[in-house]
Each structure stands twice: as structure tokens, then as C-alpha cells.
Coordinates of C-alpha atoms and ligand atoms in Angstrom, one line a residue:
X171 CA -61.2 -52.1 -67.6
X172 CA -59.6 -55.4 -66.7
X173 CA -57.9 -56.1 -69.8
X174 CA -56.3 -53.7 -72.6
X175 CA -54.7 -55.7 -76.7
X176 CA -52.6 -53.4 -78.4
X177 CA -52.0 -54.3 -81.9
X178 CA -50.7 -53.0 -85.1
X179 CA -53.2 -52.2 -87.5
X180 CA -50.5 -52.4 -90.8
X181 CA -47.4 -54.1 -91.4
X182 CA -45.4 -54.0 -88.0
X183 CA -43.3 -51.0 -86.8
X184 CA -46.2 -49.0 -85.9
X185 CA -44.8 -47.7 -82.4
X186 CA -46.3 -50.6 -80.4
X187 CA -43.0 -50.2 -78.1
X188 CA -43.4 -46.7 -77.6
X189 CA -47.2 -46.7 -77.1
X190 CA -47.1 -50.1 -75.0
X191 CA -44.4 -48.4 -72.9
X192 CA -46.5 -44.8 -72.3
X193 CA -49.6 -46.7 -71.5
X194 CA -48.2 -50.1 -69.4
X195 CA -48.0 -47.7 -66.5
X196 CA -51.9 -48.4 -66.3
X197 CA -51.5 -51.8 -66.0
X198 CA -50.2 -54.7 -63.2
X199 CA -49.2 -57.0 -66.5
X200 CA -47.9 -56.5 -69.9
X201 CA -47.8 -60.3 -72.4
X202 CA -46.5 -60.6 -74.9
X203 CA -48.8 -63.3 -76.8
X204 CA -47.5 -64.2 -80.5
X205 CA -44.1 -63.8 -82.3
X206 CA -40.5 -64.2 -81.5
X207 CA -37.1 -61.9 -81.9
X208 CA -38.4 -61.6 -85.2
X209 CA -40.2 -58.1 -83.2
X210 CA -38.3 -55.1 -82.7
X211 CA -39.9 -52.3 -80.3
X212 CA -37.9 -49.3 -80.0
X213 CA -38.3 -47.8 -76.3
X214 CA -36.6 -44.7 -75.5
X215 CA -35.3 -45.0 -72.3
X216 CA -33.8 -41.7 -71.4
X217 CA -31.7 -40.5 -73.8
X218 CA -30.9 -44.0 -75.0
X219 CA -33.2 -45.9 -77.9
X220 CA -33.1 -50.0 -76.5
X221 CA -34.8 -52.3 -79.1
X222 CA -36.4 -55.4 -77.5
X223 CA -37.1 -58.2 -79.3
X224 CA -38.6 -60.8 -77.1
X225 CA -39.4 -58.8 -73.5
X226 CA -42.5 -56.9 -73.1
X227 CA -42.4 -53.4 -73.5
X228 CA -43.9 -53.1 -70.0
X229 CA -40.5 -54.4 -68.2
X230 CA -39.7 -50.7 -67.9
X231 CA -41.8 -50.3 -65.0
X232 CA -40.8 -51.7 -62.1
X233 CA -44.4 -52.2 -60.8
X234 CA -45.7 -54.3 -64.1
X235 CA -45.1 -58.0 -64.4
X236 CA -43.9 -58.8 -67.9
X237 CA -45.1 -61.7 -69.1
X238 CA -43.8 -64.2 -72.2
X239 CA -47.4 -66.0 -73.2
X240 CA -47.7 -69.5 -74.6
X241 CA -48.1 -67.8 -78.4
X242 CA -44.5 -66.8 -78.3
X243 CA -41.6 -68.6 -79.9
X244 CA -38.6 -67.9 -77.6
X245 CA -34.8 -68.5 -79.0
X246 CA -33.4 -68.8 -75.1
X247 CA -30.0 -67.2 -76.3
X248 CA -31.8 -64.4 -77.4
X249 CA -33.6 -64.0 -74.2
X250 CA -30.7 -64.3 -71.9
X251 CA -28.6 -61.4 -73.6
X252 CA -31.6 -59.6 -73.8
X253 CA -32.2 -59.9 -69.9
X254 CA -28.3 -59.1 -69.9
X255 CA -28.9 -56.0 -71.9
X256 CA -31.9 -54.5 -70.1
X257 CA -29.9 -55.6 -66.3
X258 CA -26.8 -53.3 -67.5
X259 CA -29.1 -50.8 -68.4
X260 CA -30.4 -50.4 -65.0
X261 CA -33.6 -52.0 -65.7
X262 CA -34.7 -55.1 -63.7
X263 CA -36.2 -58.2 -65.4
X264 CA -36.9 -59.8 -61.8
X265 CA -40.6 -60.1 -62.5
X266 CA -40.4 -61.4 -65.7
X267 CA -42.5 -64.6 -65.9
X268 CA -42.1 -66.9 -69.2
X269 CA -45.3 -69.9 -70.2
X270 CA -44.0 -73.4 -70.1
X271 CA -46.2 -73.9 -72.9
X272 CA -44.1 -71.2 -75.1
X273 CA -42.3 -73.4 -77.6
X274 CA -38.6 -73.3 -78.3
X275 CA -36.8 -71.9 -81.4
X276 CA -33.6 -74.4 -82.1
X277 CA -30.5 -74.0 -84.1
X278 CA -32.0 -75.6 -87.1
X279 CA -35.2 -73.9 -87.3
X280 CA -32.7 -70.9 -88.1
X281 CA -31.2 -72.9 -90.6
X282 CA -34.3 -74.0 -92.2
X283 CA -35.2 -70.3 -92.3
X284 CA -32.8 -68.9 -94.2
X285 CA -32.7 -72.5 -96.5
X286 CA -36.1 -71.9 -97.1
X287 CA -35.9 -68.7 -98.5
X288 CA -32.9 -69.4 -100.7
X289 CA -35.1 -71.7 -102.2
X290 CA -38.2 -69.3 -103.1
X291 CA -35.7 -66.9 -104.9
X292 CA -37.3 -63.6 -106.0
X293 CA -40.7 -64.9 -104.5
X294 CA -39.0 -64.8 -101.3
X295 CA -40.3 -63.5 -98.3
X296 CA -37.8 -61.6 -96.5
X297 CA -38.1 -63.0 -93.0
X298 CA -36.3 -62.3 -90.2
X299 CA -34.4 -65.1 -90.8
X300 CA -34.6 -65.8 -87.0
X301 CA -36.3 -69.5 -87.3
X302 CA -39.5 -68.0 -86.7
X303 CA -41.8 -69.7 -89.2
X304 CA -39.7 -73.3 -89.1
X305 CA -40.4 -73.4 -85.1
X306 CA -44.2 -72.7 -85.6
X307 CA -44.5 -75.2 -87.9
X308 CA -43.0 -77.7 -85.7
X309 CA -45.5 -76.4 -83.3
X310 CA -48.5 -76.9 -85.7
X311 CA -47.4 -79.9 -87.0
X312 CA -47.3 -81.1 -83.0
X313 CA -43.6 -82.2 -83.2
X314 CA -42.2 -78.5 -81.1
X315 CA -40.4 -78.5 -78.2
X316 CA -41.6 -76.2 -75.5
X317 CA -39.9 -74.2 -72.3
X318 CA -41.3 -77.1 -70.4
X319 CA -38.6 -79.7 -71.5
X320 CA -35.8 -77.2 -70.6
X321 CA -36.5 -78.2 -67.3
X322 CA -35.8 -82.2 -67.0
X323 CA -32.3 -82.5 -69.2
X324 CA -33.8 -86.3 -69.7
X325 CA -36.6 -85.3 -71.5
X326 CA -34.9 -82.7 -73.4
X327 CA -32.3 -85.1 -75.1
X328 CA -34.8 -87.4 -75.9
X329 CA -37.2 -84.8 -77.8
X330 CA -34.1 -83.2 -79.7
X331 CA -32.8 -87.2 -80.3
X332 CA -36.8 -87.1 -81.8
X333 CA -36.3 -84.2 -83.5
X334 CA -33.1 -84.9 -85.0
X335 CA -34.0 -87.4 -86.6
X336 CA -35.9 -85.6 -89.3
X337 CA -34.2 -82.2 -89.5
X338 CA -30.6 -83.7 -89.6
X339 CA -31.9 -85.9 -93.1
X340 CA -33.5 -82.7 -94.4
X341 CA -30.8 -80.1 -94.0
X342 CA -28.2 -82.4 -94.9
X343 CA -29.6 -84.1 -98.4
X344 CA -32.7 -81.4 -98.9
X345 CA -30.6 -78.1 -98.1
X346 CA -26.9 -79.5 -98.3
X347 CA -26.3 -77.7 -94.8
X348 CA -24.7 -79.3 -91.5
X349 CA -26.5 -81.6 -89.1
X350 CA -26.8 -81.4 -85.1
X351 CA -25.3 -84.0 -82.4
X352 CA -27.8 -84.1 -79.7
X353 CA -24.4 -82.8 -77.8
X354 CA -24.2 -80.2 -79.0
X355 CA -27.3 -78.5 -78.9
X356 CA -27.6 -79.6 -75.2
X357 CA -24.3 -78.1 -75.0
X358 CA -25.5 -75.0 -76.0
X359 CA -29.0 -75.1 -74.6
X360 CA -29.1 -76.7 -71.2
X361 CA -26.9 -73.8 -69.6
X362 CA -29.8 -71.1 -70.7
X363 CA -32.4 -73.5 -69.2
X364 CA -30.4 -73.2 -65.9
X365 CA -30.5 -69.2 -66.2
X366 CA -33.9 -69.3 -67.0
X367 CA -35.5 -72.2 -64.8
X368 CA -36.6 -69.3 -62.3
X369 CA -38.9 -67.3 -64.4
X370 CA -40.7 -70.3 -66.0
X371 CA -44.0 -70.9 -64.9
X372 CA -48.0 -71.3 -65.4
X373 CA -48.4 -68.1 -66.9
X374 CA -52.7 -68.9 -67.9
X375 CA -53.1 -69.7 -64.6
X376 CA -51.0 -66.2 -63.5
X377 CA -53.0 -64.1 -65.8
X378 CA -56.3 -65.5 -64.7
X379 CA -55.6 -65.4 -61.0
X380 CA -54.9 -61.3 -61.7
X381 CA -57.7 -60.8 -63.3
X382 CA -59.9 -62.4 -60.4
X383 CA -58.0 -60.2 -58.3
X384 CA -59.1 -57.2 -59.9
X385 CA -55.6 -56.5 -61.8
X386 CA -54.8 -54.8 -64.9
X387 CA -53.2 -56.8 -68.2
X388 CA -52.0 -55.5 -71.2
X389 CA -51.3 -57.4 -74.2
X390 CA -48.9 -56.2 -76.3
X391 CA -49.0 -57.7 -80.1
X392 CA -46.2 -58.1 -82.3
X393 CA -46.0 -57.3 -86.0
X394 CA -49.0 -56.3 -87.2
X395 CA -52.3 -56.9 -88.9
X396 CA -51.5 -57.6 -92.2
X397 CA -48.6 -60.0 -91.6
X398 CA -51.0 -62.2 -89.5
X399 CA -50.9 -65.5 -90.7
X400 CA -55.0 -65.4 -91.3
X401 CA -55.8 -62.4 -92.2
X402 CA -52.7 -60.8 -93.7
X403 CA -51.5 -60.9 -96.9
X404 CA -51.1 -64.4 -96.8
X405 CA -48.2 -66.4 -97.9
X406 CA -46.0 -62.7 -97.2
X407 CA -46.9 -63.1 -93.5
X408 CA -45.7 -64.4 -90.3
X409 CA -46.6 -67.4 -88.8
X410 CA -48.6 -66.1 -85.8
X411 CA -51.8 -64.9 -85.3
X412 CA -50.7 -60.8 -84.7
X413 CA -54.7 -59.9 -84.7
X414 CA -56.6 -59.6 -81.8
X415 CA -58.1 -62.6 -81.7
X416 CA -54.0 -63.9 -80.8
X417 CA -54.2 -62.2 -77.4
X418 CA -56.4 -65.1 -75.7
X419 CA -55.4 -68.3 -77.2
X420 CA -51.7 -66.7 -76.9
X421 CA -52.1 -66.4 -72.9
X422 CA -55.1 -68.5 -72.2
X423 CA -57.2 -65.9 -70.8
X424 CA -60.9 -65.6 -72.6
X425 CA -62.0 -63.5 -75.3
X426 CA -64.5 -61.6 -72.8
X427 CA -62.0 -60.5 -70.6
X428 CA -60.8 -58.1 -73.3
X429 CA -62.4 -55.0 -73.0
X430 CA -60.4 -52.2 -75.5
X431 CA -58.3 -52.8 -78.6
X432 CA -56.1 -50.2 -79.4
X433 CA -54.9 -50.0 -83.0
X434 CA -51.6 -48.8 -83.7
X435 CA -51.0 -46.9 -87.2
X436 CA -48.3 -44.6 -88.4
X437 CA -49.5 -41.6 -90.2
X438 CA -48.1 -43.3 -93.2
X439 CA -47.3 -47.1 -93.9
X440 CA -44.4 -49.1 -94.1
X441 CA -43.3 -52.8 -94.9
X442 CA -40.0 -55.1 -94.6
X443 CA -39.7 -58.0 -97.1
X444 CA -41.6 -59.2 -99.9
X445 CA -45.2 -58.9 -101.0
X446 CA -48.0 -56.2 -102.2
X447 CA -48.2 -53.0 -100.7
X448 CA -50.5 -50.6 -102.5
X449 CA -49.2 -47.4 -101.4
X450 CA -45.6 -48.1 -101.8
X451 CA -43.8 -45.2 -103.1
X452 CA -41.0 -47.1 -104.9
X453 CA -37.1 -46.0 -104.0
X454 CA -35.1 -45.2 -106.8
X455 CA -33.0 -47.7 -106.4
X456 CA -36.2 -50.0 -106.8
X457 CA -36.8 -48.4 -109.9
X458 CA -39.3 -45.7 -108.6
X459 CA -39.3 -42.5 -110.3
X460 CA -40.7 -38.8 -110.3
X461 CA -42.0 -37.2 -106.9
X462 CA -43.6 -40.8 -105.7
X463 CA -39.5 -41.7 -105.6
X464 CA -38.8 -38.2 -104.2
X465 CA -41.8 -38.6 -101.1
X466 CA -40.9 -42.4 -100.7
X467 CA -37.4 -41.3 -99.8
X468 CA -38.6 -38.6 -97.6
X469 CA -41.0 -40.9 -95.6
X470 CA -37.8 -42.7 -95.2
X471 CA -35.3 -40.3 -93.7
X472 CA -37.8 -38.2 -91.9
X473 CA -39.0 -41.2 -89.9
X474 CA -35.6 -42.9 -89.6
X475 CA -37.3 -46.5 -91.5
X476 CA -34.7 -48.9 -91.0
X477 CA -35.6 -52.1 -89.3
X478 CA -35.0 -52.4 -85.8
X479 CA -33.9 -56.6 -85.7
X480 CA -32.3 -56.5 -89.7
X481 CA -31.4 -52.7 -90.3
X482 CA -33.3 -53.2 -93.8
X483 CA -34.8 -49.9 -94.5
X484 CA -38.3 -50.0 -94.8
X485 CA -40.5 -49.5 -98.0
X486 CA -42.6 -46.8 -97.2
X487 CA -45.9 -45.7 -98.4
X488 CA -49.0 -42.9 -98.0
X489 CA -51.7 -44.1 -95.3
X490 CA -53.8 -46.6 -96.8
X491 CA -57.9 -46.7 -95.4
X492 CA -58.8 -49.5 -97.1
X493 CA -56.5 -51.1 -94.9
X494 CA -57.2 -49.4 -91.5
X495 CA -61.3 -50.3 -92.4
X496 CA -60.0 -53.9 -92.8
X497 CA -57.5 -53.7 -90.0
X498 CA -60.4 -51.9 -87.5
X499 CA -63.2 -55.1 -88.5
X500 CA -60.9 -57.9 -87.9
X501 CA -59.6 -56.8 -84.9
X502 CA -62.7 -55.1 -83.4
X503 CA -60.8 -51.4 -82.8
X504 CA -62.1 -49.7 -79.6
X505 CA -59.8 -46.8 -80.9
X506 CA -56.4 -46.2 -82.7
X507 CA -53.5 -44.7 -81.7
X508 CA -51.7 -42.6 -84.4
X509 CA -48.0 -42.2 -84.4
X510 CA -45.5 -40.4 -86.3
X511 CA -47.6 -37.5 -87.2
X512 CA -44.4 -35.2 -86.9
X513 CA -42.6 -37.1 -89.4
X514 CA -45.8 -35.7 -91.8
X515 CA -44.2 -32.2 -91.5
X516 CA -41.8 -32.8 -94.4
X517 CA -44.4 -32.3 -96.9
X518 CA -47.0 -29.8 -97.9
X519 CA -49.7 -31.9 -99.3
X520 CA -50.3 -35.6 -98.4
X521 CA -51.8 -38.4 -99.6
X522 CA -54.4 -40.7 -98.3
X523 CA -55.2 -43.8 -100.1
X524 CA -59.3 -44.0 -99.8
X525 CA -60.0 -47.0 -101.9
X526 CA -57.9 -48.9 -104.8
X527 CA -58.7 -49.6 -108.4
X528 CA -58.2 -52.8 -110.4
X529 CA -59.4 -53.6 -114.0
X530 CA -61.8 -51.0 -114.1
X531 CA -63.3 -51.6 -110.6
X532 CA -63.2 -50.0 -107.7
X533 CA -62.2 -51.2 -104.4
X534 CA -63.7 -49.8 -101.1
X535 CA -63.3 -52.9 -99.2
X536 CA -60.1 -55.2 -98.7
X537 CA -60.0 -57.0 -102.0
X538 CA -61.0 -60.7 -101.4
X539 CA -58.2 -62.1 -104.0
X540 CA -54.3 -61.2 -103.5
X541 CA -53.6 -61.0 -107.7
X542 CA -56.2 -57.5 -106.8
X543 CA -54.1 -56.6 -104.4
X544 CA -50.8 -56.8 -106.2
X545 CA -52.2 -54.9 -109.2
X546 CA -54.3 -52.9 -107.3
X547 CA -53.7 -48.9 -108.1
X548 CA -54.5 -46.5 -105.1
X549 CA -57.2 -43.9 -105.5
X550 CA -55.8 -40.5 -103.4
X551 CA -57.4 -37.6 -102.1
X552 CA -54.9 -35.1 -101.4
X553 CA -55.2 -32.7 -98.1
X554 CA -52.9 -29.6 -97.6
X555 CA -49.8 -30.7 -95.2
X556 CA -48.2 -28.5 -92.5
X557 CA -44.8 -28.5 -94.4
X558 CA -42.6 -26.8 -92.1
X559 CA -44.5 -26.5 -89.0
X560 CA -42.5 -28.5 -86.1
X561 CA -45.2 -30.7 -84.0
X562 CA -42.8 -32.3 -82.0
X563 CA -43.9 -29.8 -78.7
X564 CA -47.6 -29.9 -79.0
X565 CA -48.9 -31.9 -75.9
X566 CA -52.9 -30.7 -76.2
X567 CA -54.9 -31.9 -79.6
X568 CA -55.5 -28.1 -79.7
X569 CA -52.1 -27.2 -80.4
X570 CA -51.5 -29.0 -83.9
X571 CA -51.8 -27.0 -86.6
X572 CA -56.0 -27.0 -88.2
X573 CA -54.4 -29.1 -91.0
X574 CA -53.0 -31.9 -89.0
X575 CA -56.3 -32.2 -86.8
X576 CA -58.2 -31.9 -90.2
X577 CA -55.9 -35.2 -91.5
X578 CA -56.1 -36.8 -88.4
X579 CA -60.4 -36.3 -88.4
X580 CA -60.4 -37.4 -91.8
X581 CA -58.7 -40.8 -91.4
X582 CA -61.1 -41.4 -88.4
X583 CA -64.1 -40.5 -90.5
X584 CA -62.7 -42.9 -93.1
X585 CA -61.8 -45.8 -90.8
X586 CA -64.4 -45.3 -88.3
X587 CA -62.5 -45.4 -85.5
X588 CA -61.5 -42.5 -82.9
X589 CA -57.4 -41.7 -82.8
X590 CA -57.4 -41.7 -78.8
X591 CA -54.1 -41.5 -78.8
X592 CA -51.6 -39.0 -80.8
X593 CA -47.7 -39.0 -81.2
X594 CA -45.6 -36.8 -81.9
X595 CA -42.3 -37.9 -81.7
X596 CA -40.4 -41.2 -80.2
X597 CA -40.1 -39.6 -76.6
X598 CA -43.0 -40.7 -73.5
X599 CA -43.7 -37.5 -73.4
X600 CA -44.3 -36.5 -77.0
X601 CA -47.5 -38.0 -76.7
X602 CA -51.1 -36.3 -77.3
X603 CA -53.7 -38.1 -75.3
X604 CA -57.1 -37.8 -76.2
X605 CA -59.8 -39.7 -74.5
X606 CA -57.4 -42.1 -73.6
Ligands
GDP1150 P1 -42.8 -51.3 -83.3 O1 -42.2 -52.5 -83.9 O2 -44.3 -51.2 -83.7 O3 -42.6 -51.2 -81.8 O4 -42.1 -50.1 -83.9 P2 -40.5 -49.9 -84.1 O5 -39.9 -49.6 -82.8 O6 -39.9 -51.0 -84.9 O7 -40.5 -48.6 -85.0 C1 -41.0 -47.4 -84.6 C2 -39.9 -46.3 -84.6 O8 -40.5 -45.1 -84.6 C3 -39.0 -46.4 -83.4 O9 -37.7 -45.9 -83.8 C4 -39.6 -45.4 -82.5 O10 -38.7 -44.8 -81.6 C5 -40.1 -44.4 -83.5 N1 -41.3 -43.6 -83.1 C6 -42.4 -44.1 -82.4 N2 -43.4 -43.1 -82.3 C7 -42.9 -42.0 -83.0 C8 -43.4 -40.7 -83.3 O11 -44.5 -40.4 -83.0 N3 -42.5 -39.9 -84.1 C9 -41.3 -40.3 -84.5 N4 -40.6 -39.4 -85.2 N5 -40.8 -41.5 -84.2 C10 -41.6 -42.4 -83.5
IMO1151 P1 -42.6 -55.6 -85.2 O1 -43.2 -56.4 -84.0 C1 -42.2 -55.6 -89.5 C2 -42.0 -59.5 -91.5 C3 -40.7 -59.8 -92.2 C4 -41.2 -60.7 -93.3 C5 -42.4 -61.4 -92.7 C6 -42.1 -62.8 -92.2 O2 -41.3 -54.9 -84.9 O3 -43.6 -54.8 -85.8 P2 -40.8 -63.8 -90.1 O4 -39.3 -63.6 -89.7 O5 -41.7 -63.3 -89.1 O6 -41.1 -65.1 -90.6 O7 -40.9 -62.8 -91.4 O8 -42.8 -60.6 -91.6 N1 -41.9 -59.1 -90.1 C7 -42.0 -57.8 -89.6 N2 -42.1 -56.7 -90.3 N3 -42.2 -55.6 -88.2 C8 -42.1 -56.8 -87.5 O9 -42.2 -56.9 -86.2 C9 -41.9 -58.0 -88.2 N4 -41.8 -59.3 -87.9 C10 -41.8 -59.9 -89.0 O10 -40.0 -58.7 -92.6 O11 -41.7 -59.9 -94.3
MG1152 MG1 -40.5 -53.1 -85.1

């Protein structure tokens, strides 16, 4: 099994840090291949939570090379403290090996960010406001500027000079904001270059050289299915390519090197920011009422939803099937890994979303328009819970309780994918592995 994509099947904040963390032991390299610091992957490291943003959840092992693809948008400030963090934590980031090709997130792509969203008002959104979408554009639109100029302070003034030149007219007379000095963003800038001029290297070339030599790679996705910028719920996305499909143009390895995609889906669903979520169970304060207020809240405080890089709290939702059909076809699913089950135990029937309604018509498949989606009412079953039974011990599928295998079988008979995997708390350890 040379090569191993981890994804998330719904709308980020699966677990992909905890599961990338149990499983990167496996493996010689973890990549990350898409995204920025607009990811947050909880690891629990002891008895401390650390939330990386931009390092591969792999870094914990000393054996595993983590490595920063050419997908990934890297704010170098964010980077160095993070490398600062994980150092005073004990954990070393000597490996750590960053593409040249990787492009750079600058000042005002963080500016523009934020701007931008000011000006969509209530259709906003809700980004990270961390310059992701700005600095893919600039990337798309062939005008970025990558880890490689870091290196010669020559070039680098001249592609900011360059860059400048347009961003300074549009956040001044577009956005009424402040403009850059080439100064000072070399100022600023050219010091992290020096910190991270080490780690920077040929990482395609890296990643194919392991595999020749018979090593293991993980790729470890960011955000998740449904915010990728194709096949998510498109223009409340991302601006990366979080499917599958991301892992080889994000590393420059090739497609048939990957041999398993895991799927990563919580036992419910959740989403930060704007845009349609069918299963949403509204928070009072969101104007939700009734027991779909009552379990929202629930879903909330029993799985501790707040976002790891804002602190928003999450809007949370019943498991939707619809979506892990979609999310199992576009990526190609080998098998899933479930996570959160415990966090089920607060209730003592549940919900699963098998297929959604829309004037009058029924939905089985991912609806092909986005006005169905937003309108789109789910169509439950309901199974009997396990309300009161704590899971977080079990370590052998045999020990859950019949009713939480019996959800668990029924999802996989609905998706059509096998749960290989099965968690049961936020520790390594509280981990069920089945067939993995
Ligand atoms: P990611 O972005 O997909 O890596 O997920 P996040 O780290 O943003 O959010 C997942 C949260 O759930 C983190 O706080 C994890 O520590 C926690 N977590 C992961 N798996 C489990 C689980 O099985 N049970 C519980 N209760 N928490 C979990
Ligand atoms: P992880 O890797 C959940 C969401 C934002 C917003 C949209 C666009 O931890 O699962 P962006 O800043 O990327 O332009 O924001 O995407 N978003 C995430 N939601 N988990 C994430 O990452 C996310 N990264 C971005 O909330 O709706
Ligand atoms: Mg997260």
C-alpha cells in the first residue's frame, strides 16, 4: 500500500487530525496538499489538545517526514510560530520539508479577505478571514508569489513591487483600506524566509523518490468535501480542491499511486460560515425552535463545536447520506472512518437524513441545482440511540452497545462504504479499528 488520501467526507472538522495522527504511524510521509491556516486539526498530545493549522498532523512522529505540498497556501508568520509552538512542546519539526512551488499568502491577501466579505453582507461567506481565497486567486490568475522567491531577496522585491502595483490601487480606492511599501513587507517577510530557507525544497521530486524506494505517504486533506471548490457547495466553499483528486496535483505525485481513500465523517454533521446545510438543527439564537433547537444545542456541547482557527461554534446537524453517497463517488471511498460516535450517547433516538425533499420531489442523489439544496427538506428515519450508555472505553467493535453497531451498519448500507475505522473519543487510544 504505497500511498494512503485522508479526506473529509462533509464540511471540515471531521477528525482528520486525530485520525491522520493514529494512523501516520504507518507511514514514512504525511503532505499536506491543499489549504492554508484556514485548517484546524486538533491533536491531543498527552494531556494537552495542540491545534495545527499549517503542519501535518504526522509531525508527531519522529520517524514521519511532514511534508507542505505545492497545493498549500502558506502565511510564513503562521508557520514559524507554529514550528515555535510544536519546538516548546517537545515535538521536533526538523524533518519538515515545505514545496517551492507552495505559493505565499501576503498582508493584503488578508485584507482583501475580510474587504471582500464586508462587501457580500448577509450573503457572506464566513471565511477564515486568513487571505485564503485572495492568495489562490493570485495563484489562478498566474500573478502569486511562491516559497521559491523567498529565497533571492532580488526577486522577491521585484514580484511584490509587481504586485503592488495593483493591490495598493484596489485596497486603497475599491476598499478605502491602507496600502503596502515594498519595505515594509520585506521588512516583515524576508526575516521568515531566513528561518525557513532550510526546509524548502523539491518536495515532487521527494515524494516520488519515496515511493520508488518502497516508502509509505500519507496525504492528509484539509477541510472537507463539500467546501471543495468543485464539488462543494459552490460559491460557500474554499478555494482548493479538498477532494481526492487534490492529493496528486497538490504534491505532484500520480493518481495511480493512490491506493486507499479514507473518508472521514462525524456521526453527525457540522458547518462554519454561510451557506445550505440540510440537516442543520437551527440554535435558538438562530431562530430554531422545538426539540430540533433543543438536539442542535446538544450536538453542540456534547462534541465541544467551536472552531478550532475562529472559536465560532459550529452549526450542527443529524448525519446526512445523501451527502456521504455523494461524498464516497467523488472521492472514490476505499472506506470511512467514523468519529464522534460517543458524542451520540446524549440522545435516545437519532436521526439519519436518507434522502431530501423539494417541491414535491424526492431527492436520493446530490441535487444537481443549489436553489434544491437550500430549500431542500430532509427525509429521516429514526433508529433507537444508546442515551446514557458511555462508549468512550470500548476498544473492540463488539463492545458498543447492538444499537450503535446497528447505526453504524446502517450508514454503511446507505453510503456503501465500510466504517474501517471507529472513534470514540478525541484520545489515540479511543479508537476502534476495524479492518483497518
Ligand atoms: P479536523 O479539522 O477534521 O481535524 O477536526 P477538528 O480538530 O477541527 O475538530 C474535531 C474535534 O473533535 C477536535 O476537538 C478533536 O479533538 C475532537 N474529536 C476527534 N475525534 C473525536 C471523537 O471520536 N470523540 C470526541 N468526543 N471528540 C473527538
Ligand atoms: P478543517 O481542515 C471547517 C470554511 C469557512 C468558510 C469557507 C471558506 O479544520 O476541516 P476560507 O477561509 O477557506 O476561504 O473559508 O470554508 N472552512 C472550514 N470549515 N473546517 C475547515 O478546515 C475550514 N476551512 C475553511 O468557515 O465557510
Ligand atoms: Mg478543523
Amino acid at each position: 500500500m504505497p500511498s494512503t488520501v485522508l479526506v473529509g467526507a462533509q464540511w471540515g472538522d471531521e477528525g482528520k487530525g486525530k485520525i491522520t495522527d493514529l494512523i501516520a504511524s504507518d507511514y514514512d510521509y504525511v503532505v499536506r496538499f491543499q489549504g492554508g491556516n484556514n485548517a484546524g486539526h486538533t491533536v491531543v498530545h498527552g494531556s494537552k489538545k495542540l491545534a495545527l493549522h499549517l503542519m501535518p498532523s504526522g509531525v508527531m512522529y519522529e520517524h514521519a517526514v511532514p511534508v507542505i505540498g505545492n497545493g498549500v497556501v502558506v502565511d510564513p508568520g503562521v508557520l514559524v510560530k507554529e514550528m515555535a509552538m510544536l519546538e516548546a512542546e517537545g515535538i521536533s519539526c526538523k524533518n519538515l520539508q515545505i514545496s517551492c512551488d507552495a505559493h505565499v499568502i501576503m498582508p493584503y491577501h488578508k485584507d482583501l479577505d475580510g474587504a471582500d466579505e464586508k462587501r457580500l453582507g448577509t450573503n457572506q461567506i464566513g471565511t477564515t478571514k486568513r487571505g485564503i481565497g485572495p492568495c489562490y486567486q493570485d495563484k489562478m490568475g498566474r500573478k502569486g508569489i511562491r516559497i521559491q522567491d523567498l529565497l533571492d531577496e532580488s526577486i522577491f522585491r521585484l514580484k511584490v513591487e509587481t504586485a503592488l502595483s495593483q493591490k495598493n490601487p484596489i485596497l486603497e480606492k475599491i476598499y478605502g483600506l491602507h496600502s503596502y511599501s515594498v519595505e515594509e513587507i520585506c521588512e516583515e517577510y524576508l526575516p521568515y524566509a531566513r528561518i525557513l530557507k532550510p526546509y524548502m525544497t523539491e518536495t515532487a521530486q521527494l515524494l516520488n523518490n519515496a515511493l520508488r524506494g518502497g516508502k509509505k505517504i500519507l496525504f492528509e486533506g484539509a477541510q472537507g468535501t463539500l467546501l471543495d471548490i468543485d464539488h462543494g457547495t459552490y460559491p460557500y466553499v474554499t478555494s482548493s480542491s479538498c477532494c481526492a483528486g487534490g492529493a496528486a496535483t497538490g504534491s505532484g505525485i500520480g493518481p495511480t499511486a493512490i491506493d486507499r481513500v479514507l473518508g472521514i465523517e462525524k456521526a453527525y454533521v457540522t458547518r462554519v460560515g454561510g451557506g445550505p446545510f440540510p440537516t442543520e438543527l437551527k440554535f435558538a439564537e438562530e431562530g430554531g425552535e422545538g426539540q430540533d433547537a433543543i438536539d442542535g444545542e446538544t450536538l453542540c456541547q456534547e462534541g465541544y463545536e467551536y472552531g478550532v482557527t475562529t472559536g465560532r461554534k459550529r452549526r450542527c446537524g443529524w448525519f446526512d447520506a445523501v451527502i456521504a453517497r455523494y461524498a464516497a463517488e467523488v472521492n472514490g471511498l476505499t472506506d470511512v472512518a467514523m468519529t464522534k460516535l460517543d458524542v451520540l450517547s446524549a440522545f435516545d433516538k437519532i436521526k439519519i437524513c436518507v434522502a431530501y425533499e423539494c417541491e414535491g420531489k424526492r431527492y436520493d442523489y446530490f441535487p444537481m441545482q443549489q436553489s434544491v439544496l437550500f430549500h431542500a427538506k430532509p427525509i429521516y428515519e429514526e433508529l433507537p440511540g444508546w442515551e446514557g450508555q458511555d462508549i468512550t472505553g470500548c476498544r473492540s467493535y463488539d463492545e458498543l452497545p447492538e444499537n450503535t453497531r446497528a447505526y453504524i451498519e446502517y450508514i454503511e448500507e446507505l453510503s456503501g462504504v465500510k466504517t474501517s475505522i471507529v472513534s470514540v473519543g478525541p484520545d489515540r487510544d479511543q479508537t476502534i479499528l476495524r479492518g483497518w
